[in-house]
mmCIF file of C-alpha atoms in Angstrom:
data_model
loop_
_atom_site.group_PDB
_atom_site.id
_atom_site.type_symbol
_atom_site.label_atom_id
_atom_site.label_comp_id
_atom_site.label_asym_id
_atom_site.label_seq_id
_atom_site.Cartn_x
_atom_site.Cartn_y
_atom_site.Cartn_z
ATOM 1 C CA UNK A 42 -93.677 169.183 17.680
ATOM 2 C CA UNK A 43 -95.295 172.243 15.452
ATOM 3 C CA UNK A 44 -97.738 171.360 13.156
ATOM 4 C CA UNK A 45 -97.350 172.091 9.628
ATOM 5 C CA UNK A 46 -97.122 175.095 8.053
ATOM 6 C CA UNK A 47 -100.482 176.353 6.164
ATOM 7 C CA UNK A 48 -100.487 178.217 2.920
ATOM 8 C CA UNK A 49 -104.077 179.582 3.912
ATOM 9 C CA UNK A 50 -106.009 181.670 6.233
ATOM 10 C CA UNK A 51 -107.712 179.710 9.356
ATOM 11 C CA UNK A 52 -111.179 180.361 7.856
ATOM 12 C CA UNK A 53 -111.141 177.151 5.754
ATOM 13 C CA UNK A 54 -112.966 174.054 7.181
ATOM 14 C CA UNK A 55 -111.552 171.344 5.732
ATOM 15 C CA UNK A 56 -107.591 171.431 6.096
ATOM 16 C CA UNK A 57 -107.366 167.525 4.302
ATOM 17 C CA UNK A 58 -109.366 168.339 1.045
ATOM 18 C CA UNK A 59 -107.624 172.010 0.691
ATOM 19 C CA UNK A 60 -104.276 170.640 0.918
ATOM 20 C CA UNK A 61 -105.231 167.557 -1.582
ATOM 21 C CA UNK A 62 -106.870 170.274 -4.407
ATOM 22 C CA UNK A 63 -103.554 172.301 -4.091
ATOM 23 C CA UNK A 64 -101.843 169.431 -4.313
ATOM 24 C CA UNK A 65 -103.687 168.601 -7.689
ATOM 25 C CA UNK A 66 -102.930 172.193 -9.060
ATOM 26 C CA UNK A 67 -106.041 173.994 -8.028
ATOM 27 C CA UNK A 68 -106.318 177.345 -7.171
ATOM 28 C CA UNK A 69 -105.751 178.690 -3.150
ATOM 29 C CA UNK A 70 -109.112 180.308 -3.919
ATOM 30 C CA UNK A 71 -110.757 177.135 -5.481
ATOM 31 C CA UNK A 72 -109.298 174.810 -2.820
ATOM 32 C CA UNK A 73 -111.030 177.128 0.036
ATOM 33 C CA UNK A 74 -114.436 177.349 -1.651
ATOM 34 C CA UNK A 75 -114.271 173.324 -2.628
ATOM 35 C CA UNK A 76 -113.503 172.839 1.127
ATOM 36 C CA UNK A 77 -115.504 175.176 3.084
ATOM 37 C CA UNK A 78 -118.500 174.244 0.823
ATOM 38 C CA UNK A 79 -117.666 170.163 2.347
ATOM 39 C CA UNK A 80 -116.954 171.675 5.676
ATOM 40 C CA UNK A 81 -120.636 173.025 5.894
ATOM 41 C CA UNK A 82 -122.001 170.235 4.150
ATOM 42 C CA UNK A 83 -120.341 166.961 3.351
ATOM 43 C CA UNK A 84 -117.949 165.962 0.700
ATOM 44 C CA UNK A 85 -120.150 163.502 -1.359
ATOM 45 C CA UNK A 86 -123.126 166.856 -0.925
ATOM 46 C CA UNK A 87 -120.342 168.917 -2.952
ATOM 47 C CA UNK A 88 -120.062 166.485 -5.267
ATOM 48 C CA UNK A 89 -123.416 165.909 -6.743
ATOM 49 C CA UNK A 90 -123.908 169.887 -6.252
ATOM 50 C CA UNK A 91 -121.808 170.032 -9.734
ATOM 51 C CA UNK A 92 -122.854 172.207 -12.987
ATOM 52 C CA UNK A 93 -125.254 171.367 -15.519
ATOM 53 C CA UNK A 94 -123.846 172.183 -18.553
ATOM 54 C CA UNK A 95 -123.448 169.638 -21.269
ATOM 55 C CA UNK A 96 -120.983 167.857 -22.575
ATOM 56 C CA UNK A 97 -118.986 169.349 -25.214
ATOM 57 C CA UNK A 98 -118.780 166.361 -27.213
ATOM 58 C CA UNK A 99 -122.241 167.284 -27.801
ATOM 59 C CA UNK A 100 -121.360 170.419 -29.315
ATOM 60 C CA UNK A 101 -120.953 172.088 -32.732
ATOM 61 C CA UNK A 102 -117.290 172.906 -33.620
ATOM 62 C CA UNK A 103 -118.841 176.439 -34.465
ATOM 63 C CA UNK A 104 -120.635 176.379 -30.924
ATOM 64 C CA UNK A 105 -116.735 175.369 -29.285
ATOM 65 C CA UNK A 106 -115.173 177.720 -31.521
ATOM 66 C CA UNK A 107 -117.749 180.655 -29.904
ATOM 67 C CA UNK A 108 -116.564 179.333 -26.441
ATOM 68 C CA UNK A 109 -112.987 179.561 -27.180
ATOM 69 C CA UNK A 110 -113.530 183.030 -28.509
ATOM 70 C CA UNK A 111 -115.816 183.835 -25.274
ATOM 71 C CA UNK A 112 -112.568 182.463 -23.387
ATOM 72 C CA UNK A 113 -109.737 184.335 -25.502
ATOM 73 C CA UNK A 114 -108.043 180.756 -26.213
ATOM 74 C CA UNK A 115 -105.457 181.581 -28.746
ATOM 75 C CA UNK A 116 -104.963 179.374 -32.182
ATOM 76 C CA UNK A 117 -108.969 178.239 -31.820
ATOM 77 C CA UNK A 118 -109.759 179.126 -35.861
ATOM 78 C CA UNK A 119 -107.349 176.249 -36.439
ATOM 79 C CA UNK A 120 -107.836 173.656 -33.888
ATOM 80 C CA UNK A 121 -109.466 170.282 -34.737
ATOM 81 C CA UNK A 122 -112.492 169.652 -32.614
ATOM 82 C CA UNK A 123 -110.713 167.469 -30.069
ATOM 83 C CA UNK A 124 -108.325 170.278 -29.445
ATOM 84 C CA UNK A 125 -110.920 172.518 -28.927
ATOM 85 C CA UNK A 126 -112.813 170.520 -26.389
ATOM 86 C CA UNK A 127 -109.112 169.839 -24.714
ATOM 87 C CA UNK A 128 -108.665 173.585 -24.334
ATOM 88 C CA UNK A 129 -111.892 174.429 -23.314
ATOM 89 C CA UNK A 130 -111.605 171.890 -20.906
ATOM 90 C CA UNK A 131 -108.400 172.691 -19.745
ATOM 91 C CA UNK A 132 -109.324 177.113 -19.676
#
């Protein structure tokens, strides 16, 4: 029997946890960093490794509306501040 058919190169180290961020709608390029980064580590290591940045509930809506600009998210002089956090989140 063949095995299944890869959508990436053979340089990624962790087959399981590429294949299960695609899955989830990440990036080919996200999946192989998230899973070469557990491959030469460990999974939980990558996740505690995350950012620093804080929360943007603990922003101003000027502050989010600066981000959105920084990110060229369209409609952001009108949104609410819970839309803005949901696009920033979702950019």
């Amino acid at each position: 029997m063949m095995p299944a058919k890869k959508d990436h190169g053979a340089s990624v180290g962790d087959d399981e946890l590429y294949e299960k961020i695609r899955a989830e709608g990440g990036s080919k390029q996200k999946a192989a960093r998230i899973a070469n980064a557990a491959a030469n580590t460990s999974r939980s290591a990558v996740g505690r490794k995350g950012g620093a940045s804080g929360s943007y509930d603990d922003w101003t809506v000027e502050d989010l509306r600066k981000r959105a600009a920084e990110l060229d998210i369209s409609g952001r002089s009108s949104m609410r501040r819970d839309e803005l956090i949901d696009a920033l989140r979702d950019s």
